[in-house]
mmCIF file with all atom_site columns, C-alpha atoms in Angstrom:
data_model
loop_
_atom_site.group_PDB
_atom_site.id
_atom_site.type_symbol
_atom_site.label_atom_id
_atom_site.label_alt_id
_atom_site.label_comp_id
_atom_site.label_asym_id
_atom_site.label_entity_id
_atom_site.label_seq_id
_atom_site.pdbx_PDB_ins_code
_atom_site.Cartn_x
_atom_site.Cartn_y
_atom_site.Cartn_z
_atom_site.occupancy
_atom_site.B_iso_or_equiv
_atom_site.pdbx_formal_charge
_atom_site.auth_seq_id
_atom_site.auth_comp_id
_atom_site.auth_asym_id
_atom_site.auth_atom_id
_atom_site.pdbx_PDB_model_num
ATOM 1   C CA . UNK A 1 1   ? -46.139 7.768   -25.387 1.00 47.00 ? 1   UNK A CA 1
ATOM 2   C CA . UNK A 1 2   ? -47.953 4.869   -23.660 1.00 46.00 ? 2   UNK A CA 1
ATOM 3   C CA . UNK A 1 3   ? -49.044 3.562   -27.071 1.00 48.00 ? 3   UNK A CA 1
ATOM 4   C CA . UNK A 1 4   ? -45.448 3.849   -28.307 1.00 48.00 ? 4   UNK A CA 1
ATOM 5   C CA . UNK A 1 5   ? -44.109 2.023   -25.250 1.00 47.00 ? 5   UNK A CA 1
ATOM 6   C CA . UNK A 1 6   ? -46.616 -0.814  -25.509 1.00 48.00 ? 6   UNK A CA 1
ATOM 7   C CA . UNK A 1 7   ? -45.994 -1.005  -29.259 1.00 52.00 ? 7   UNK A CA 1
ATOM 8   C CA . UNK A 1 8   ? -42.256 -1.381  -28.698 1.00 49.00 ? 8   UNK A CA 1
ATOM 9   C CA . UNK A 1 9   ? -42.787 -4.110  -26.122 1.00 49.00 ? 9   UNK A CA 1
ATOM 10  C CA . UNK A 1 10  ? -45.108 -5.990  -28.472 1.00 48.00 ? 10  UNK A CA 1
ATOM 11  C CA . UNK A 1 11  ? -42.799 -5.377  -31.424 1.00 49.00 ? 11  UNK A CA 1
ATOM 12  C CA . UNK A 1 12  ? -39.840 -6.888  -29.632 1.00 46.00 ? 12  UNK A CA 1
ATOM 13  C CA . UNK A 1 13  ? -41.872 -9.961  -28.723 1.00 47.00 ? 13  UNK A CA 1
ATOM 14  C CA . UNK A 1 14  ? -43.318 -10.229 -32.210 1.00 47.00 ? 14  UNK A CA 1
ATOM 15  C CA . UNK A 1 15  ? -39.864 -10.108 -33.723 1.00 45.00 ? 15  UNK A CA 1
ATOM 16  C CA . UNK A 1 16  ? -39.121 -13.167 -31.616 1.00 45.00 ? 16  UNK A CA 1
ATOM 17  C CA . UNK A 1 17  ? -42.047 -14.999 -33.233 1.00 45.00 ? 17  UNK A CA 1
ATOM 18  C CA . UNK A 1 18  ? -39.736 -16.824 -35.582 1.00 42.00 ? 18  UNK A CA 1
ATOM 19  C CA . UNK A 1 19  ? -39.128 -20.560 -35.364 1.00 43.00 ? 19  UNK A CA 1
ATOM 20  C CA . UNK A 1 20  ? -37.666 -21.627 -31.999 1.00 46.00 ? 20  UNK A CA 1
ATOM 21  C CA . UNK A 1 21  ? -35.901 -24.928 -31.285 1.00 60.00 ? 21  UNK A CA 1
ATOM 22  C CA . UNK A 1 22  ? -38.573 -26.193 -28.854 1.00 73.00 ? 22  UNK A CA 1
ATOM 23  C CA . UNK A 1 23  ? -40.664 -24.211 -26.417 1.00 81.00 ? 23  UNK A CA 1
ATOM 24  C CA . UNK A 1 24  ? -43.203 -25.116 -23.756 1.00 89.00 ? 24  UNK A CA 1
ATOM 25  C CA . UNK A 1 25  ? -46.810 -24.033 -24.027 1.00 92.00 ? 25  UNK A CA 1
ATOM 26  C CA . UNK A 1 26  ? -48.107 -21.931 -21.159 1.00 92.00 ? 26  UNK A CA 1
ATOM 27  C CA . UNK A 1 27  ? -47.493 -18.600 -19.500 1.00 91.00 ? 27  UNK A CA 1
ATOM 28  C CA . UNK A 1 28  ? -44.218 -16.807 -20.286 1.00 90.00 ? 28  UNK A CA 1
ATOM 29  C CA . UNK A 1 29  ? -42.658 -13.781 -18.611 1.00 90.00 ? 29  UNK A CA 1
ATOM 30  C CA . UNK A 1 30  ? -40.921 -11.475 -21.069 1.00 88.00 ? 30  UNK A CA 1
ATOM 31  C CA . UNK A 1 31  ? -38.504 -8.787  -19.934 1.00 89.00 ? 31  UNK A CA 1
ATOM 32  C CA . UNK A 1 32  ? -37.454 -6.131  -22.426 1.00 87.00 ? 32  UNK A CA 1
ATOM 33  C CA . UNK A 1 33  ? -34.935 -3.336  -22.087 1.00 88.00 ? 33  UNK A CA 1
ATOM 34  C CA . UNK A 1 34  ? -35.582 -0.717  -24.749 1.00 85.00 ? 34  UNK A CA 1
ATOM 35  C CA . UNK A 1 35  ? -32.946 1.900   -25.561 1.00 84.00 ? 35  UNK A CA 1
ATOM 36  C CA . UNK A 1 36  ? -33.356 4.508   -28.262 1.00 82.00 ? 36  UNK A CA 1
ATOM 37  C CA . UNK A 1 37  ? -30.035 6.310   -27.880 1.00 78.00 ? 37  UNK A CA 1
ATOM 38  C CA . UNK A 1 38  ? -32.005 9.536   -27.397 1.00 78.00 ? 38  UNK A CA 1
ATOM 39  C CA . UNK A 1 39  ? -31.903 10.762  -23.792 1.00 78.00 ? 39  UNK A CA 1
ATOM 40  C CA . UNK A 1 40  ? -35.295 12.517  -24.058 1.00 76.00 ? 40  UNK A CA 1
ATOM 41  C CA . UNK A 1 41  ? -37.046 9.511   -25.588 1.00 74.00 ? 41  UNK A CA 1
ATOM 42  C CA . UNK A 1 42  ? -35.515 7.113   -23.057 1.00 73.00 ? 42  UNK A CA 1
ATOM 43  C CA . UNK A 1 43  ? -36.632 9.447   -20.237 1.00 76.00 ? 43  UNK A CA 1
ATOM 44  C CA . UNK A 1 44  ? -40.138 9.611   -21.762 1.00 74.00 ? 44  UNK A CA 1
ATOM 45  C CA . UNK A 1 45  ? -40.306 5.797   -21.808 1.00 74.00 ? 45  UNK A CA 1
ATOM 46  C CA . UNK A 1 46  ? -39.336 5.711   -18.124 1.00 74.00 ? 46  UNK A CA 1
ATOM 47  C CA . UNK A 1 47  ? -41.974 8.355   -17.326 1.00 75.00 ? 47  UNK A CA 1
ATOM 48  C CA . UNK A 1 48  ? -44.643 6.446   -19.276 1.00 74.00 ? 48  UNK A CA 1
ATOM 49  C CA . UNK A 1 49  ? -43.872 3.321   -17.228 1.00 72.00 ? 49  UNK A CA 1
ATOM 50  C CA . UNK A 1 50  ? -44.303 5.327   -14.016 1.00 73.00 ? 50  UNK A CA 1
ATOM 51  C CA . UNK A 1 51  ? -47.610 6.675   -15.360 1.00 75.00 ? 51  UNK A CA 1
ATOM 52  C CA . UNK A 1 52  ? -48.791 3.130   -16.127 1.00 72.00 ? 52  UNK A CA 1
ATOM 53  C CA . UNK A 1 53  ? -48.180 2.232   -12.489 1.00 71.00 ? 53  UNK A CA 1
ATOM 54  C CA . UNK A 1 54  ? -50.399 5.109   -11.286 1.00 78.00 ? 54  UNK A CA 1
ATOM 55  C CA . UNK A 1 55  ? -53.060 4.982   -14.017 1.00 77.00 ? 55  UNK A CA 1
ATOM 56  C CA . UNK A 1 56  ? -56.683 5.552   -12.856 1.00 82.00 ? 56  UNK A CA 1
ATOM 57  C CA . UNK A 1 57  ? -58.544 2.291   -12.213 1.00 80.00 ? 57  UNK A CA 1
ATOM 58  C CA . UNK A 1 58  ? -61.066 2.696   -15.065 1.00 85.00 ? 58  UNK A CA 1
ATOM 59  C CA . UNK A 1 59  ? -58.376 3.524   -17.623 1.00 81.00 ? 59  UNK A CA 1
ATOM 60  C CA . UNK A 1 60  ? -56.179 0.658   -16.389 1.00 73.00 ? 60  UNK A CA 1
ATOM 61  C CA . UNK A 1 61  ? -59.116 -1.783  -16.645 1.00 78.00 ? 61  UNK A CA 1
ATOM 62  C CA . UNK A 1 62  ? -59.724 -0.687  -20.237 1.00 80.00 ? 62  UNK A CA 1
ATOM 63  C CA . UNK A 1 63  ? -56.053 -1.200  -21.142 1.00 76.00 ? 63  UNK A CA 1
ATOM 64  C CA . UNK A 1 64  ? -55.932 -4.564  -19.351 1.00 73.00 ? 64  UNK A CA 1
ATOM 65  C CA . UNK A 1 65  ? -59.013 -5.746  -21.271 1.00 76.00 ? 65  UNK A CA 1
ATOM 66  C CA . UNK A 1 66  ? -57.532 -4.712  -24.632 1.00 74.00 ? 66  UNK A CA 1
ATOM 67  C CA . UNK A 1 67  ? -54.224 -6.445  -23.949 1.00 72.00 ? 67  UNK A CA 1
ATOM 68  C CA . UNK A 1 68  ? -55.909 -9.519  -22.443 1.00 69.00 ? 68  UNK A CA 1
ATOM 69  C CA . UNK A 1 69  ? -57.704 -10.052 -25.778 1.00 69.00 ? 69  UNK A CA 1
ATOM 70  C CA . UNK A 1 70  ? -54.206 -10.739 -27.139 1.00 63.00 ? 70  UNK A CA 1
ATOM 71  C CA . UNK A 1 71  ? -53.120 -12.856 -24.167 1.00 63.00 ? 71  UNK A CA 1
ATOM 72  C CA . UNK A 1 72  ? -50.776 -10.173 -22.808 1.00 67.00 ? 72  UNK A CA 1
ATOM 73  C CA . UNK A 1 73  ? -50.525 -8.419  -19.458 1.00 69.00 ? 73  UNK A CA 1
ATOM 74  C CA . UNK A 1 74  ? -50.162 -4.685  -18.917 1.00 69.00 ? 74  UNK A CA 1
ATOM 75  C CA . UNK A 1 75  ? -46.450 -3.814  -19.105 1.00 75.00 ? 75  UNK A CA 1
ATOM 76  C CA . UNK A 1 76  ? -44.768 -3.274  -15.741 1.00 77.00 ? 76  UNK A CA 1
ATOM 77  C CA . UNK A 1 77  ? -41.574 -1.443  -14.943 1.00 71.00 ? 77  UNK A CA 1
ATOM 78  C CA . UNK A 1 78  ? -38.880 -3.856  -13.858 1.00 66.00 ? 78  UNK A CA 1
ATOM 79  C CA . UNK A 1 79  ? -36.447 -3.027  -11.074 1.00 61.00 ? 79  UNK A CA 1
ATOM 80  C CA . UNK A 1 80  ? -33.653 -2.895  -13.644 1.00 66.00 ? 80  UNK A CA 1
ATOM 81  C CA . UNK A 1 81  ? -35.379 -0.307  -15.847 1.00 67.00 ? 81  UNK A CA 1
ATOM 82  C CA . UNK A 1 82  ? -36.858 -2.949  -18.144 1.00 79.00 ? 82  UNK A CA 1
ATOM 83  C CA . UNK A 1 83  ? -40.419 -3.561  -19.258 1.00 84.00 ? 83  UNK A CA 1
ATOM 84  C CA . UNK A 1 84  ? -42.004 -6.802  -18.088 1.00 85.00 ? 84  UNK A CA 1
ATOM 85  C CA . UNK A 1 85  ? -45.105 -8.474  -19.531 1.00 85.00 ? 85  UNK A CA 1
ATOM 86  C CA . UNK A 1 86  ? -46.598 -11.931 -19.448 1.00 86.00 ? 86  UNK A CA 1
ATOM 87  C CA . UNK A 1 87  ? -47.888 -13.632 -22.564 1.00 86.00 ? 87  UNK A CA 1
ATOM 88  C CA . UNK A 1 88  ? -49.377 -16.995 -23.402 1.00 86.00 ? 88  UNK A CA 1
ATOM 89  C CA . UNK A 1 89  ? -47.962 -19.614 -25.752 1.00 85.00 ? 89  UNK A CA 1
ATOM 90  C CA . UNK A 1 90  ? -50.858 -21.811 -26.825 1.00 85.00 ? 90  UNK A CA 1
ATOM 91  C CA . UNK A 1 91  ? -50.338 -25.515 -27.524 1.00 88.00 ? 91  UNK A CA 1
ATOM 92  C CA . UNK A 1 92  ? -50.788 -24.656 -31.224 1.00 86.00 ? 92  UNK A CA 1
ATOM 93  C CA . UNK A 1 93  ? -48.041 -22.018 -31.039 1.00 79.00 ? 93  UNK A CA 1
ATOM 94  C CA . UNK A 1 94  ? -45.739 -24.452 -29.220 1.00 78.00 ? 94  UNK A CA 1
ATOM 95  C CA . UNK A 1 95  ? -46.391 -27.091 -31.905 1.00 77.00 ? 95  UNK A CA 1
ATOM 96  C CA . UNK A 1 96  ? -45.339 -24.530 -34.543 1.00 71.00 ? 96  UNK A CA 1
ATOM 97  C CA . UNK A 1 97  ? -42.450 -23.441 -32.270 1.00 65.00 ? 97  UNK A CA 1
ATOM 98  C CA . UNK A 1 98  ? -43.657 -19.824 -32.154 1.00 69.00 ? 98  UNK A CA 1
ATOM 99  C CA . UNK A 1 99  ? -42.827 -17.443 -29.330 1.00 65.00 ? 99  UNK A CA 1
ATOM 100 C CA . UNK A 1 100 ? -45.606 -15.208 -27.940 1.00 62.00 ? 100 UNK A CA 1
ATOM 101 C CA . UNK A 1 101 ? -47.444 -12.689 -30.106 1.00 48.00 ? 101 UNK A CA 1
ATOM 102 C CA . UNK A 1 102 ? -47.641 -12.276 -33.797 1.00 46.00 ? 102 UNK A CA 1
ATOM 103 C CA . UNK A 1 103 ? -47.088 -8.715  -35.030 1.00 53.00 ? 103 UNK A CA 1
ATOM 104 C CA . UNK A 1 104 ? -50.273 -7.053  -36.185 1.00 57.00 ? 104 UNK A CA 1
ATOM 105 C CA . UNK A 1 105 ? -50.149 -5.408  -39.586 1.00 62.00 ? 105 UNK A CA 1
ATOM 106 C CA . UNK A 1 106 ? -48.512 -6.358  -42.840 1.00 78.00 ? 106 UNK A CA 1
ATOM 107 C CA . UNK A 1 107 ? -45.271 -8.062  -41.785 1.00 80.00 ? 107 UNK A CA 1
ATOM 108 C CA . UNK A 1 108 ? -42.794 -10.500 -43.185 1.00 83.00 ? 108 UNK A CA 1
ATOM 109 C CA . UNK A 1 109 ? -40.092 -12.252 -41.217 1.00 82.00 ? 109 UNK A CA 1
ATOM 110 C CA . UNK A 1 110 ? -37.126 -14.468 -41.883 1.00 84.00 ? 110 UNK A CA 1
ATOM 111 C CA . UNK A 1 111 ? -35.211 -16.767 -39.561 1.00 81.00 ? 111 UNK A CA 1
ATOM 112 C CA . UNK A 1 112 ? -31.948 -18.537 -40.196 1.00 85.00 ? 112 UNK A CA 1
ATOM 113 C CA . UNK A 1 113 ? -30.761 -21.322 -37.870 1.00 86.00 ? 113 UNK A CA 1
ATOM 114 C CA . UNK A 1 114 ? -27.648 -20.332 -35.954 1.00 87.00 ? 114 UNK A CA 1
ATOM 115 C CA . UNK A 1 115 ? -25.686 -22.005 -33.192 1.00 89.00 ? 115 UNK A CA 1
ATOM 116 C CA . UNK A 1 116 ? -27.922 -22.052 -30.119 1.00 86.00 ? 116 UNK A CA 1
ATOM 117 C CA . UNK A 1 117 ? -30.887 -20.412 -31.820 1.00 84.00 ? 117 UNK A CA 1
ATOM 118 C CA . UNK A 1 118 ? -31.784 -18.201 -34.739 1.00 83.00 ? 118 UNK A CA 1
ATOM 119 C CA . UNK A 1 119 ? -30.771 -15.056 -36.568 1.00 90.00 ? 119 UNK A CA 1
ATOM 120 C CA . UNK A 1 120 ? -33.982 -13.181 -37.363 1.00 87.00 ? 120 UNK A CA 1
ATOM 121 C CA . UNK A 1 121 ? -35.162 -10.209 -39.388 1.00 89.00 ? 121 UNK A CA 1
ATOM 122 C CA . UNK A 1 122 ? -38.555 -8.653  -40.046 1.00 88.00 ? 122 UNK A CA 1
ATOM 123 C CA . UNK A 1 123 ? -40.224 -5.864  -41.974 1.00 88.00 ? 123 UNK A CA 1
ATOM 124 C CA . UNK A 1 124 ? -43.678 -4.355  -41.317 1.00 86.00 ? 124 UNK A CA 1
ATOM 125 C CA . UNK A 1 125 ? -45.731 -1.673  -43.029 1.00 84.00 ? 125 UNK A CA 1
ATOM 126 C CA . UNK A 1 126 ? -48.255 -0.843  -40.263 1.00 76.00 ? 126 UNK A CA 1
ATOM 127 C CA . UNK A 1 127 ? -46.553 0.890   -38.541 1.00 77.00 ? 127 UNK A CA 1
ATOM 128 C CA . UNK A 1 128 ? -43.461 0.997   -40.719 1.00 84.00 ? 128 UNK A CA 1
ATOM 129 C CA . UNK A 1 129 ? -40.719 -0.917  -38.932 1.00 86.00 ? 129 UNK A CA 1
ATOM 130 C CA . UNK A 1 130 ? -37.914 -3.351  -39.607 1.00 90.00 ? 130 UNK A CA 1
ATOM 131 C CA . UNK A 1 131 ? -35.240 -5.042  -37.611 1.00 91.00 ? 131 UNK A CA 1
ATOM 132 C CA . UNK A 1 132 ? -32.712 -7.772  -37.226 1.00 94.00 ? 132 UNK A CA 1
ATOM 133 C CA . UNK A 1 133 ? -31.295 -9.662  -34.308 1.00 93.00 ? 133 UNK A CA 1
ATOM 134 C CA . UNK A 1 134 ? -30.509 -12.945 -32.626 1.00 93.00 ? 134 UNK A CA 1
ATOM 135 C CA . UNK A 1 135 ? -32.506 -15.326 -30.452 1.00 88.00 ? 135 UNK A CA 1
ATOM 136 C CA . UNK A 1 136 ? -30.594 -17.824 -28.341 1.00 91.00 ? 136 UNK A CA 1
ATOM 137 C CA . UNK A 1 137 ? -32.258 -20.653 -26.409 1.00 87.00 ? 137 UNK A CA 1
ATOM 138 C CA . UNK A 1 138 ? -30.887 -21.958 -23.116 1.00 91.00 ? 138 UNK A CA 1
ATOM 139 C CA . UNK A 1 139 ? -33.547 -24.701 -23.094 1.00 90.00 ? 139 UNK A CA 1
ATOM 140 C CA . UNK A 1 140 ? -37.296 -25.045 -23.762 1.00 88.00 ? 140 UNK A CA 1
ATOM 141 C CA . UNK A 1 141 ? -38.048 -22.629 -20.881 1.00 92.00 ? 141 UNK A CA 1
ATOM 142 C CA . UNK A 1 142 ? -35.591 -19.748 -21.464 1.00 92.00 ? 142 UNK A CA 1
ATOM 143 C CA . UNK A 1 143 ? -34.340 -17.546 -24.276 1.00 90.00 ? 143 UNK A CA 1
ATOM 144 C CA . UNK A 1 144 ? -32.473 -14.291 -24.794 1.00 93.00 ? 144 UNK A CA 1
ATOM 145 C CA . UNK A 1 145 ? -32.875 -11.936 -27.715 1.00 92.00 ? 145 UNK A CA 1
ATOM 146 C CA . UNK A 1 146 ? -31.162 -8.824  -29.000 1.00 94.00 ? 146 UNK A CA 1
ATOM 147 C CA . UNK A 1 147 ? -32.840 -6.809  -31.712 1.00 93.00 ? 147 UNK A CA 1
ATOM 148 C CA . UNK A 1 148 ? -32.035 -3.572  -33.535 1.00 94.00 ? 148 UNK A CA 1
ATOM 149 C CA . UNK A 1 149 ? -35.243 -2.001  -34.812 1.00 90.00 ? 149 UNK A CA 1
ATOM 150 C CA . UNK A 1 150 ? -36.002 0.915   -37.117 1.00 90.00 ? 150 UNK A CA 1
ATOM 151 C CA . UNK A 1 151 ? -39.534 2.167   -36.499 1.00 84.00 ? 151 UNK A CA 1
ATOM 152 C CA . UNK A 1 152 ? -41.875 5.028   -37.288 1.00 80.00 ? 152 UNK A CA 1
ATOM 153 C CA . UNK A 1 153 ? -44.346 4.154   -34.498 1.00 71.00 ? 153 UNK A CA 1
ATOM 154 C CA . UNK A 1 154 ? -44.078 7.687   -33.071 1.00 69.00 ? 154 UNK A CA 1
ATOM 155 C CA . UNK A 1 155 ? -44.579 9.341   -36.457 1.00 74.00 ? 155 UNK A CA 1
ATOM 156 C CA . UNK A 1 156 ? -40.888 9.927   -37.097 1.00 78.00 ? 156 UNK A CA 1
ATOM 157 C CA . UNK A 1 157 ? -37.967 7.608   -37.777 1.00 85.00 ? 157 UNK A CA 1
ATOM 158 C CA . UNK A 1 158 ? -36.451 6.088   -34.632 1.00 85.00 ? 158 UNK A CA 1
ATOM 159 C CA . UNK A 1 159 ? -33.689 3.535   -34.004 1.00 89.00 ? 159 UNK A CA 1
ATOM 160 C CA . UNK A 1 160 ? -34.337 1.246   -31.060 1.00 89.00 ? 160 UNK A CA 1
ATOM 161 C CA . UNK A 1 161 ? -32.206 -1.461  -29.455 1.00 91.00 ? 161 UNK A CA 1
ATOM 162 C CA . UNK A 1 162 ? -34.068 -4.150  -27.501 1.00 90.00 ? 162 UNK A CA 1
ATOM 163 C CA . UNK A 1 163 ? -32.536 -6.728  -25.158 1.00 92.00 ? 163 UNK A CA 1
ATOM 164 C CA . UNK A 1 164 ? -35.058 -9.366  -24.088 1.00 91.00 ? 164 UNK A CA 1
ATOM 165 C CA . UNK A 1 165 ? -35.278 -12.463 -21.969 1.00 92.00 ? 165 UNK A CA 1
ATOM 166 C CA . UNK A 1 166 ? -38.105 -14.971 -21.915 1.00 91.00 ? 166 UNK A CA 1
ATOM 167 C CA . UNK A 1 167 ? -38.849 -17.337 -19.058 1.00 93.00 ? 167 UNK A CA 1
ATOM 168 C CA . UNK A 1 168 ? -41.553 -20.001 -18.901 1.00 94.00 ? 168 UNK A CA 1
ATOM 169 C CA . UNK A 1 169 ? -43.695 -19.461 -15.778 1.00 94.00 ? 169 UNK A CA 1
ATOM 170 C CA . UNK A 1 170 ? -46.435 -22.103 -15.775 1.00 94.00 ? 170 UNK A CA 1
ATOM 171 C CA . UNK A 1 171 ? -48.311 -24.618 -17.899 1.00 93.00 ? 171 UNK A CA 1
ATOM 172 C CA . UNK A 1 172 ? -51.586 -22.687 -17.664 1.00 90.00 ? 172 UNK A CA 1
ATOM 173 C CA . UNK A 1 173 ? -52.523 -19.242 -18.946 1.00 86.00 ? 173 UNK A CA 1
ATOM 174 C CA . UNK A 1 174 ? -55.189 -16.869 -17.664 1.00 79.00 ? 174 UNK A CA 1
ATOM 175 C CA . UNK A 1 175 ? -58.464 -17.230 -19.547 1.00 74.00 ? 175 UNK A CA 1
ATOM 176 C CA . UNK A 1 176 ? -58.880 -14.695 -22.339 1.00 69.00 ? 176 UNK A CA 1
ATOM 177 C CA . UNK A 1 177 ? -61.976 -12.527 -22.028 1.00 59.00 ? 177 UNK A CA 1
ATOM 178 C CA . UNK A 1 178 ? -64.725 -13.087 -24.569 1.00 61.00 ? 178 UNK A CA 1
ATOM 179 C CA . UNK A 1 179 ? -64.678 -10.248 -27.061 1.00 54.00 ? 179 UNK A CA 1
#
């Protein structure tokens, strides 16, 4: 379940990797609310977030190291039931107007300019997933996103709705560990 939860958080951010209007390089805080429409799955996501908070130190260090290689923090439970992570936008990403994290695997994405932002869609084969949604930019330091995703990350077909916000935090990012 932890892998599924982290995958959903990364998937929602990756779906936002389409062309933005302008964004600042640096550290971003990303807040995602993930709803599956299945009471048991939503409860399992909440439980997994509680387990992340109480994970043994050695296991947490291993997870932190893996995520840090990708410039991402360990997901944290937000007070509003959301999932919060930090991620880095490099100067190169900002120059290309990319939001944090590119989806791993074989993916294609499409973005269409829309008033205030973009309409986006994506399709991936590893794990099988697809989705469509909207990204709207308040300015170069804030965005909101809604995304409807179909995924097989848990081994069976699942529909997921993700509401996200992104907020620029600082011009500098934590150093990535050498790997």
